[in-house]
Amino acid sequence: MKINRKLKMGMVGGGPGAFIGEVHRKASRMDGQIELVAGAFDIDPEKSKQMGKQLYLDPKRTYGTYKEMIDAELSLPEGERIDFVSVTTPNNWHFPIARDFLKAGFNVMCEKPMTFNVKEAKDLQKLVKKTGKVFGLMHNYTGYPMVKLARDLARAGDLGEIRKIVVQYPQGWLATALEKTGHMQASWRTDPKQSGGAGCMGDIGTHAENLSEYITGLKITQLCADLTIFVKGRRLDDDGNCLLRFNNGARGILHASQISIGEENNLAIWVYGEKKSLEWHQEHPNYLYVKEPDGPVQVWRRGNGYVAAKSPAAGRATRLPSGHPEAFFEAFANIYCNFADTVRAHIAGETPDELALDFPKVEDGLRGMLFIDTVLASAKSKQKWTPFKKG
Ligand code: NAD
């Protein structure tokens, strides 16, 4: 059945003072395809109600817990109840919440890292397959038009065979024991019971891993990792450096850090091929640099016709004319846009448009969890190379 209305979204997480839930709320409504109608926004039921009020939601659809939300939404007639839920809680909650909503028949958009450990990731993959529901993962950096262009250039063979990939995600905000000051985002990220086995490598190393595989289409097969806890008393890595080997023989370097003072969100990638190379920076996302052996550096600029001509996916992910910058919110909106089109097709029993299927899925989430596991194993091992764990 085709639906001729906005998709109805529910949210778990994103209570007062939370970071990413609000980004999801703003980005999901950017294209007028989605409306937030329900939520269990906070671990504290009172704060969840407070958030619902702040968002002018129907008080009957602001819930104290996510389980209450599932039961109450299921009791509503189809068409009124939510079409999907977005999970924006700390990592330890992703799996139980995603699992229970999938089992109840809802589509799910989930934050990264997808789960708390590999077992949960594998279970979730099986469940997505069994239920046939749409599952999206918020690896938002793949939502940038110039990342899509980079992917299309690399995959069309414009770079030639890829030889080397350098990817980095340095931040500096955890250079001191911020978690001891009661800082909400620092507290759970440095707690192994909420964050998982890795700190920095799980939080932002997984973005770097995902970006490198998305752009090149290659898979990491082996790695050699060195993890460090620099801040005294911290229990999870706050800095990590990895050497990588990819399935075509390409070599790579991935580093992520939360103690690199002065760095904000300096995610960047360099891809070196036999013929050309690419360079992209998240902090200047409207530009993609293409370099040749004997020629000036090309600067491909978002919003121009030549970008859309080379990469229809980049064209589709662009809203403003060139020179009016688009960035973080728009990249989230692009993931939502493709996810929403896929959910609509799913509800209508149709095959989604090929371009709409370009959003991170459960398989990407499993790769991320395998990456974390392999990095942790390698950091403990005395061997130089650790094979990438099997899915
Ligand atoms: P946060 O601490 O700012 O917010 C977490 C929110 O979840 C809080 O409101 C908290 O009360 C709520 N919560 C916790 N458990 C809950 C439960 N069981 N039910 C309902 N609400 C619950 O955290 P954050 O920085 O927004 O991070 C949240 C998630 O988003 C993490 O998994 C993180 O890795 C991810 N994240 C992704 C990006 C990205 O770029 N894709 C950026 C930041 C965070």
Tab-separated table of C-alpha atoms and ligand atoms in Angstrom:
chain	number	residue	atom	x	y	z
A	1	MET	CA	0.000	0.000	0.000
A	2	LYS	CA	1.469	3.360	-1.099
A	3	ILE	CA	1.394	5.973	1.649
A	4	ASN	CA	0.522	9.521	0.792
A	5	ARG	CA	1.637	11.264	3.971
A	6	LYS	CA	4.755	12.059	5.999
A	7	LEU	CA	6.461	9.096	7.615
A	8	LYS	CA	5.858	8.988	11.354
A	9	MET	CA	9.011	8.837	13.412
A	10	GLY	CA	9.553	7.849	17.035
A	11	MET	CA	12.735	8.491	18.950
A	12	VAL	CA	14.506	6.799	21.830
A	13	GLY	CA	17.170	9.006	23.466
A	14	GLY	CA	17.728	12.657	22.710
A	15	GLY	CA	16.501	13.991	26.065
A	16	PRO	CA	17.298	17.405	27.552
A	17	GLY	CA	20.965	18.296	26.995
A	18	ALA	CA	21.635	15.321	24.700
A	19	PHE	CA	23.745	15.868	21.594
A	20	ILE	CA	22.839	13.728	18.633
A	21	GLY	CA	19.091	13.229	19.177
A	22	GLU	CA	18.490	16.890	18.352
A	23	VAL	CA	20.610	16.566	15.195
A	24	HIS	CA	18.409	13.635	14.119
A	25	ARG	CA	15.264	15.650	14.830
A	26	LYS	CA	16.400	18.625	12.767
A	27	ALA	CA	17.837	16.573	9.902
A	28	SER	CA	14.901	14.180	9.608
A	29	ARG	CA	12.416	17.015	8.989
A	30	MET	CA	14.616	18.886	6.503
A	31	ASP	CA	12.916	17.482	3.402
A	32	GLY	CA	9.349	17.447	4.721
A	33	GLN	CA	9.098	13.649	4.413
A	34	ILE	CA	9.207	12.787	8.108
A	35	GLU	CA	7.455	14.027	11.252
A	36	LEU	CA	8.373	13.201	14.835
A	37	VAL	CA	5.235	11.998	16.638
A	38	ALA	CA	6.444	9.991	19.629
A	39	GLY	CA	9.397	9.372	21.877
A	40	ALA	CA	10.967	7.922	25.006
A	41	PHE	CA	13.624	10.570	25.115
A	42	ASP	CA	15.516	10.046	28.327
A	43	ILE	CA	16.620	7.365	30.756
A	44	ASP	CA	14.730	9.443	33.337
A	45	PRO	CA	10.960	9.245	32.560
A	46	GLU	CA	10.355	12.745	33.955
A	47	LYS	CA	12.953	14.218	31.611
A	48	SER	CA	11.418	12.297	28.724
A	49	LYS	CA	8.065	14.012	29.443
A	50	GLN	CA	9.831	17.367	29.735
A	51	MET	CA	11.412	16.839	26.301
A	52	GLY	CA	8.060	15.885	24.771
A	53	LYS	CA	6.549	19.105	26.110
A	54	GLN	CA	9.433	21.141	24.738
A	55	LEU	CA	8.815	19.561	21.319
A	56	TYR	CA	5.016	20.190	21.528
A	57	LEU	CA	4.307	16.470	21.135
A	58	ASP	CA	1.019	14.872	22.132
A	59	PRO	CA	1.600	14.077	25.856
A	60	LYS	CA	-0.039	10.677	25.273
A	61	ARG	CA	2.809	9.823	22.909
A	62	THR	CA	5.675	10.913	25.135
A	63	TYR	CA	6.616	7.786	27.000
A	64	GLY	CA	8.525	6.991	30.180
A	65	THR	CA	10.338	4.004	28.689
A	66	TYR	CA	10.901	2.536	25.246
A	67	LYS	CA	9.018	-0.635	26.191
A	68	GLU	CA	5.969	1.442	27.101
A	69	MET	CA	6.362	3.144	23.731
A	70	ILE	CA	6.331	-0.149	21.824
A	71	ASP	CA	3.164	-1.366	23.554
A	72	ALA	CA	1.300	1.923	23.183
A	73	GLU	CA	2.307	2.476	19.544
A	74	LEU	CA	1.302	-1.082	18.647
A	75	SER	CA	-2.152	-0.420	20.068
A	76	LEU	CA	-2.688	2.454	17.599
A	77	PRO	CA	-4.186	1.766	14.175
A	78	GLU	CA	-1.766	1.346	11.283
A	79	GLY	CA	-1.179	4.718	9.679
A	80	GLU	CA	-1.316	6.441	13.055
A	81	ARG	CA	1.418	4.516	14.795
A	82	ILE	CA	5.089	5.252	14.083
A	83	ASP	CA	6.565	3.916	10.842
A	84	PHE	CA	10.072	3.776	12.308
A	85	VAL	CA	12.087	4.545	15.415
A	86	SER	CA	15.440	6.324	15.698
A	87	VAL	CA	17.742	5.030	18.420
A	88	THR	CA	19.987	7.816	19.734
A	89	THR	CA	20.963	6.479	23.168
A	90	PRO	CA	24.452	5.526	24.411
A	91	ASN	CA	25.867	2.371	22.815
A	92	ASN	CA	24.843	-0.202	25.441
A	93	TRP	CA	21.158	0.451	24.709
A	94	HIS	CA	21.276	0.219	20.903
A	95	PHE	CA	20.817	-3.547	20.674
A	96	PRO	CA	17.946	-4.159	23.115
A	97	ILE	CA	16.003	-1.193	21.748
A	98	ALA	CA	16.586	-1.999	18.052
A	99	ARG	CA	15.810	-5.691	18.685
A	100	ASP	CA	12.544	-5.026	20.504
A	101	PHE	CA	11.271	-2.527	17.906
A	102	LEU	CA	12.191	-4.851	15.025
A	103	LYS	CA	10.450	-7.768	16.736
A	104	ALA	CA	7.363	-5.575	17.206
A	105	GLY	CA	7.361	-4.898	13.434
A	106	PHE	CA	8.905	-1.410	13.254
A	107	ASN	CA	11.645	-0.158	10.923
A	108	VAL	CA	14.736	1.151	12.719
A	109	MET	CA	17.348	3.869	12.287
A	110	CYS	CA	20.184	3.341	14.770
A	111	GLU	CA	23.207	5.292	15.913
A	112	LYS	CA	26.718	3.886	15.645
A	113	PRO	CA	28.581	1.882	16.842
A	114	MET	CA	25.663	-0.407	16.076
A	115	THR	CA	25.815	-2.583	19.185
A	116	PHE	CA	27.815	-3.241	22.328
A	117	ASN	CA	29.668	-6.289	20.963
A	118	VAL	CA	29.988	-8.576	17.925
A	119	LYS	CA	27.500	-11.150	19.174
A	120	GLU	CA	24.769	-8.550	19.399
A	121	ALA	CA	25.697	-7.278	15.922
A	122	LYS	CA	25.364	-10.773	14.442
A	123	ASP	CA	22.057	-11.330	16.242
A	124	LEU	CA	20.767	-8.022	14.921
A	125	GLN	CA	21.808	-8.891	11.382
A	126	LYS	CA	19.855	-12.159	11.627
A	127	LEU	CA	16.837	-10.357	13.038
A	128	VAL	CA	16.816	-7.722	10.283
A	129	LYS	CA	16.852	-10.531	7.731
A	130	LYS	CA	14.135	-12.499	9.536
A	131	THR	CA	11.775	-9.554	10.021
A	132	GLY	CA	12.448	-8.039	6.577
A	133	LYS	CA	12.253	-4.565	8.139
A	134	VAL	CA	14.359	-1.605	6.967
A	135	PHE	CA	17.380	-0.953	9.172
A	136	GLY	CA	19.557	2.137	8.761
A	137	LEU	CA	22.761	2.988	10.606
A	138	MET	CA	23.823	6.592	11.163
A	139	HIS	CA	27.305	6.585	9.660
A	140	ASN	CA	26.521	10.148	8.648
A	141	TYR	CA	29.807	10.880	6.871
A	142	THR	CA	28.693	8.727	3.941
A	143	GLY	CA	25.840	11.213	3.527
A	144	TYR	CA	28.099	13.998	2.224
A	145	PRO	CA	27.759	14.654	-1.530
A	146	MET	CA	31.532	14.943	-2.001
A	147	VAL	CA	32.059	11.601	-0.262
A	148	LYS	CA	29.580	10.091	-2.702
A	149	LEU	CA	31.494	11.716	-5.560
A	150	ALA	CA	34.764	10.322	-4.151
A	151	ARG	CA	33.181	6.869	-4.053
A	152	ASP	CA	31.916	7.172	-7.624
A	153	LEU	CA	35.315	8.367	-8.906
A	154	ALA	CA	37.156	5.582	-7.076
A	155	ARG	CA	34.703	2.878	-8.124
A	156	ALA	CA	34.623	4.041	-11.770
A	157	GLY	CA	38.356	3.375	-11.876
A	158	ASP	CA	39.357	7.046	-12.321
A	159	LEU	CA	42.108	6.608	-9.724
A	160	GLY	CA	43.323	3.313	-11.189
A	161	GLU	CA	44.068	0.485	-8.786
A	162	ILE	CA	44.034	1.823	-5.233
A	163	ARG	CA	47.390	1.487	-3.493
A	164	LYS	CA	47.119	3.372	-0.246
A	165	ILE	CA	44.442	4.859	2.041
A	166	VAL	CA	45.190	7.264	4.876
A	167	VAL	CA	42.252	8.109	7.109
A	168	GLN	CA	42.230	10.069	10.341
A	169	TYR	CA	39.759	11.234	12.968
A	170	PRO	CA	41.538	13.318	15.597
A	171	GLN	CA	39.633	15.265	18.281
A	172	GLY	CA	40.975	16.980	21.387
A	173	TRP	CA	37.958	17.324	23.670
A	174	LEU	CA	38.927	14.414	25.982
A	175	ALA	CA	42.515	15.579	26.569
A	176	THR	CA	41.632	16.017	30.262
A	177	ALA	CA	39.441	13.911	32.573
A	178	LEU	CA	36.266	15.700	31.462
A	179	GLU	CA	34.252	12.681	32.612
A	180	LYS	CA	35.108	13.536	36.244
A	181	THR	CA	33.320	16.893	35.915
A	182	GLY	CA	29.930	15.253	35.255
A	183	HIS	CA	30.058	16.059	31.520
A	184	MET	CA	27.205	13.983	30.083
A	185	GLN	CA	28.737	12.919	26.773
A	186	ALA	CA	32.205	12.273	28.259
A	187	SER	CA	30.827	10.235	31.180
A	188	TRP	CA	29.257	7.392	29.245
A	189	ARG	CA	31.852	7.396	26.440
A	190	THR	CA	34.621	6.601	28.954
A	191	ASP	CA	32.582	3.971	30.839
A	192	PRO	CA	33.174	0.412	29.529
A	193	LYS	CA	29.679	-0.621	30.700
A	194	GLN	CA	28.017	1.947	28.410
A	195	SER	CA	30.518	2.496	25.634
A	196	GLY	CA	31.762	-1.069	24.986
A	197	GLY	CA	35.227	-2.585	24.675
A	198	ALA	CA	36.756	0.436	22.977
A	199	GLY	CA	36.627	4.160	23.701
A	200	CYS	CA	37.948	6.434	20.997
A	201	MET	CA	38.272	3.619	18.438
A	202	GLY	CA	34.624	2.656	18.876
A	203	ASP	CA	33.330	6.207	19.044
A	204	ILE	CA	35.132	7.723	16.055
A	205	GLY	CA	37.582	5.085	14.743
A	206	THR	CA	34.535	3.242	13.370
A	207	HIS	CA	33.595	6.344	11.333
A	208	ALA	CA	37.079	6.321	9.767
A	209	GLU	CA	36.858	2.581	9.044
A	210	ASN	CA	33.402	2.979	7.500
A	211	LEU	CA	34.468	5.954	5.372
A	212	SER	CA	37.516	4.135	3.977
A	213	GLU	CA	35.481	1.085	2.948
A	214	TYR	CA	32.557	3.148	1.614
A	215	ILE	CA	34.681	5.299	-0.689
A	216	THR	CA	36.974	2.573	-2.004
A	217	GLY	CA	34.642	-0.440	-1.956
A	218	LEU	CA	37.596	-2.352	-0.463
A	219	LYS	CA	37.570	-4.366	2.760
A	220	ILE	CA	40.154	-4.333	5.520
A	221	THR	CA	41.600	-7.850	5.828
A	222	GLN	CA	44.341	-7.376	8.432
A	223	LEU	CA	45.424	-4.714	10.852
A	224	CYS	CA	48.067	-3.843	13.399
A	225	ALA	CA	46.768	-1.581	16.182
A	226	ASP	CA	48.329	0.346	19.034
A	227	LEU	CA	45.867	1.724	21.610
A	228	THR	CA	46.727	4.075	24.461
A	229	ILE	CA	44.989	5.536	27.492
A	230	PHE	CA	46.703	8.861	28.053
A	231	VAL	CA	44.427	10.390	30.680
A	232	LYS	CA	45.130	9.006	34.144
A	233	GLY	CA	42.322	6.900	35.612
A	234	ARG	CA	40.482	6.504	32.296
A	235	ARG	CA	39.468	2.933	31.483
A	236	LEU	CA	39.134	3.009	27.690
A	237	ASP	CA	41.513	4.026	24.879
A	238	ASP	CA	41.628	7.726	24.106
A	239	ASP	CA	44.069	7.380	21.213
A	240	GLY	CA	44.685	4.708	18.586
A	241	ASN	CA	46.913	4.120	15.564
A	242	CYS	CA	46.442	1.290	13.060
A	243	LEU	CA	48.228	-0.021	10.015
A	244	LEU	CA	45.781	-1.578	7.569
A	245	ARG	CA	45.859	-4.084	4.722
A	246	PHE	CA	42.974	-4.205	2.244
A	247	ASN	CA	41.628	-7.072	0.127
A	248	ASN	CA	43.198	-5.802	-3.134
A	249	GLY	CA	46.635	-5.523	-1.515
A	250	ALA	CA	46.293	-1.796	-0.769
A	251	ARG	CA	47.930	-0.559	2.412
A	252	GLY	CA	46.529	1.962	4.857
A	253	ILE	CA	46.912	4.010	7.988
A	254	LEU	CA	43.987	4.843	10.291
A	255	HIS	CA	44.353	6.968	13.369
A	256	ALA	CA	41.757	8.294	15.756
A	257	SER	CA	42.304	10.338	18.856
A	258	GLN	CA	40.382	12.264	21.492
A	259	ILE	CA	43.448	13.758	23.190
A	260	SER	CA	44.868	15.656	20.189
A	261	ILE	CA	44.606	19.166	21.612
A	262	GLY	CA	43.389	21.726	19.120
A	263	GLU	CA	41.687	19.213	16.853
A	264	GLU	CA	37.884	19.517	16.607
A	265	ASN	CA	36.381	16.957	14.219
A	266	ASN	CA	39.308	16.616	11.841
A	267	LEU	CA	38.068	13.575	9.948
A	268	ALA	CA	39.918	13.421	6.628
A	269	ILE	CA	40.813	10.831	4.025
A	270	TRP	CA	43.431	10.468	1.320
A	271	VAL	CA	43.068	7.721	-1.300
A	272	TYR	CA	46.077	7.090	-3.550
A	273	GLY	CA	45.606	5.169	-6.785
A	274	GLU	CA	47.948	4.195	-9.627
A	275	LYS	CA	46.679	7.103	-11.757
A	276	LYS	CA	45.216	9.746	-9.425
A	277	SER	CA	44.539	10.456	-5.791
A	278	LEU	CA	41.700	11.979	-3.736
A	279	GLU	CA	41.559	14.088	-0.600
A	280	TRP	CA	38.481	15.061	1.483
A	281	HIS	CA	38.141	16.913	4.784
A	282	GLN	CA	35.009	16.794	6.930
A	283	GLU	CA	35.666	20.298	8.238
A	284	HIS	CA	35.599	21.622	4.617
A	285	PRO	CA	33.126	19.136	3.180
A	286	ASN	CA	32.042	21.006	0.055
A	287	TYR	CA	35.366	20.378	-1.687
A	288	LEU	CA	36.975	17.243	-3.039
A	289	TYR	CA	40.582	17.435	-4.231
A	290	VAL	CA	41.706	15.256	-7.130
A	291	LYS	CA	45.444	15.082	-7.877
A	292	GLU	CA	47.309	13.831	-10.935
A	293	PRO	CA	51.004	13.052	-11.362
A	294	ASP	CA	51.700	15.977	-13.661
A	295	GLY	CA	49.067	18.679	-13.391
A	296	PRO	CA	47.486	21.179	-11.053
A	297	VAL	CA	45.273	19.995	-8.197
A	298	GLN	CA	41.604	19.849	-9.237
A	299	VAL	CA	39.066	21.191	-6.754
A	300	TRP	CA	35.637	19.660	-7.334
A	301	ARG	CA	33.039	21.899	-5.711
A	302	ARG	CA	29.651	20.754	-4.437
A	303	GLY	CA	26.562	22.027	-6.199
A	304	ASN	CA	28.034	22.238	-9.707
A	305	GLY	CA	26.574	20.345	-12.656
A	306	TYR	CA	29.813	18.486	-13.344
A	307	VAL	CA	29.569	16.870	-9.883
A	308	ALA	CA	26.024	15.600	-10.474
A	309	ALA	CA	27.012	14.461	-13.984
A	310	LYS	CA	29.817	12.305	-12.567
A	311	SER	CA	27.875	11.214	-9.489
A	312	PRO	CA	24.055	11.139	-9.562
A	313	ALA	CA	24.205	10.150	-5.871
A	314	ALA	CA	26.063	13.380	-5.078
A	315	GLY	CA	23.589	15.382	-7.161
A	316	ARG	CA	20.655	13.821	-5.329
A	317	ALA	CA	22.321	14.650	-1.983
A	318	THR	CA	22.615	18.367	-2.772
A	319	ARG	CA	20.043	21.020	-1.821
A	320	LEU	CA	21.742	24.390	-2.218
A	321	PRO	CA	23.524	26.004	-5.175
A	322	SER	CA	27.325	25.923	-5.117
A	323	GLY	CA	29.004	28.339	-2.755
A	324	HIS	CA	26.286	28.136	-0.109
A	325	PRO	CA	27.877	25.611	2.258
A	326	GLU	CA	26.114	22.401	3.247
A	327	ALA	CA	27.483	20.258	6.020
A	328	PHE	CA	26.645	18.120	9.069
A	329	PHE	CA	22.856	18.545	9.231
A	330	GLU	CA	22.488	18.010	5.489
A	331	ALA	CA	24.598	14.841	5.599
A	332	PHE	CA	22.289	13.415	8.290
A	333	ALA	CA	19.298	14.536	6.203
A	334	ASN	CA	20.708	12.679	3.192
A	335	ILE	CA	20.884	9.448	5.170
A	336	TYR	CA	17.294	10.064	6.341
A	337	CYS	CA	16.137	10.883	2.825
A	338	ASN	CA	17.355	7.600	1.350
A	339	PHE	CA	16.190	5.643	4.394
A	340	ALA	CA	12.716	7.248	4.177
A	341	ASP	CA	12.391	6.466	0.461
A	342	THR	CA	13.338	2.873	1.208
A	343	VAL	CA	10.800	2.646	4.057
A	344	ARG	CA	8.103	4.061	1.744
A	345	ALA	CA	8.948	1.484	-0.935
A	346	HIS	CA	8.956	-1.258	1.711
A	347	ILE	CA	5.494	-0.266	2.943
A	348	ALA	CA	4.228	-0.129	-0.655
A	349	GLY	CA	5.727	-3.569	-1.358
A	350	GLU	CA	7.904	-2.060	-4.110
A	351	THR	CA	11.613	-2.291	-4.894
A	352	PRO	CA	13.348	0.908	-3.798
A	353	ASP	CA	15.192	3.087	-6.275
A	354	GLU	CA	18.879	2.047	-6.529
A	355	LEU	CA	20.008	5.497	-5.341
A	356	ALA	CA	17.683	5.346	-2.327
A	357	LEU	CA	19.449	2.210	-1.132
A	358	ASP	CA	22.623	4.254	-0.606
A	359	PHE	CA	22.575	4.453	3.193
A	360	PRO	CA	24.505	2.444	5.816
A	361	LYS	CA	22.851	-0.807	6.858
A	362	VAL	CA	23.191	-3.639	9.352
A	363	GLU	CA	26.148	-5.138	7.419
A	364	ASP	CA	28.070	-1.876	7.855
A	365	GLY	CA	27.261	-1.997	11.572
A	366	LEU	CA	28.626	-5.529	11.814
A	367	ARG	CA	31.830	-4.440	9.984
A	368	GLY	CA	32.195	-1.659	12.573
A	369	MET	CA	31.841	-4.073	15.486
A	370	LEU	CA	34.290	-6.524	13.873
A	371	PHE	CA	36.702	-3.607	13.408
A	372	ILE	CA	36.500	-2.760	17.128
A	373	ASP	CA	37.031	-6.413	18.073
A	374	THR	CA	39.994	-6.818	15.725
A	375	VAL	CA	41.592	-3.576	16.931
A	376	LEU	CA	41.239	-4.692	20.568
A	377	ALA	CA	42.701	-8.135	19.776
A	378	SER	CA	45.584	-6.640	17.818
A	379	ALA	CA	46.416	-4.096	20.520
A	380	LYS	CA	46.748	-6.959	23.032
A	381	SER	CA	48.618	-9.276	20.671
A	382	LYS	CA	52.385	-9.537	20.216
A	383	GLN	CA	51.872	-10.481	16.551
A	384	LYS	CA	52.377	-7.844	13.904
A	385	TRP	CA	49.214	-8.575	11.904
A	386	THR	CA	45.792	-9.626	13.162
A	387	PRO	CA	43.286	-10.940	10.596
A	388	PHE	CA	40.052	-8.936	10.430
A	389	LYS	CA	37.475	-10.989	12.341
A	390	LYS	CA	34.932	-12.890	10.269
A	391	GLY	CA	31.291	-11.828	10.204
B	1	NAD	P1	24.112	11.960	24.974
B	1	NAD	O1	24.687	11.529	26.290
B	1	NAD	O2	24.221	13.378	24.582
B	1	NAD	O3	22.558	11.579	24.906
B	1	NAD	C1	22.065	10.296	25.192
B	1	NAD	C2	20.582	10.395	25.512
B	1	NAD	O4	20.031	9.091	25.569
B	1	NAD	C3	20.266	11.057	26.865
B	1	NAD	O5	19.166	11.936	26.727
B	1	NAD	C4	19.888	9.876	27.748
B	1	NAD	O6	19.045	10.201	28.832
B	1	NAD	C5	19.182	9.016	26.727
B	1	NAD	N1	19.052	7.606	27.135
B	1	NAD	C6	19.977	6.782	27.684
B	1	NAD	N2	19.451	5.554	27.863
B	1	NAD	C7	18.165	5.621	27.455
B	1	NAD	C8	17.109	4.683	27.422
B	1	NAD	N3	17.270	3.417	27.828
B	1	NAD	N4	15.894	5.099	26.951
B	1	NAD	C9	15.702	6.375	26.533
B	1	NAD	N5	16.677	7.299	26.534
B	1	NAD	C10	17.885	6.921	26.995
B	1	NAD	O7	24.771	11.028	23.892
B	1	NAD	P2	25.098	11.430	22.380
B	1	NAD	O8	26.414	12.102	22.321
B	1	NAD	O9	23.938	12.078	21.789
B	1	NAD	O10	25.306	9.973	21.761
B	1	NAD	C11	24.220	9.090	21.590
B	1	NAD	C12	24.574	8.030	20.524
B	1	NAD	O11	24.831	8.675	19.305
B	1	NAD	C13	25.831	7.223	20.834
B	1	NAD	O12	25.653	5.903	20.430
B	1	NAD	C14	26.910	7.879	20.001
B	1	NAD	O13	27.951	6.997	19.625
B	1	NAD	C15	26.124	8.349	18.810
B	1	NAD	N6	26.667	9.561	18.174
B	1	NAD	C16	26.825	9.561	16.828
B	1	NAD	C17	27.312	10.676	16.179
B	1	NAD	C18	27.440	10.665	14.671
B	1	NAD	O14	28.106	11.543	14.136
B	1	NAD	N7	26.808	9.741	13.981
B	1	NAD	C19	27.686	11.795	16.901
B	1	NAD	C20	27.489	11.776	18.288
B	1	NAD	C21	26.977	10.653	18.910
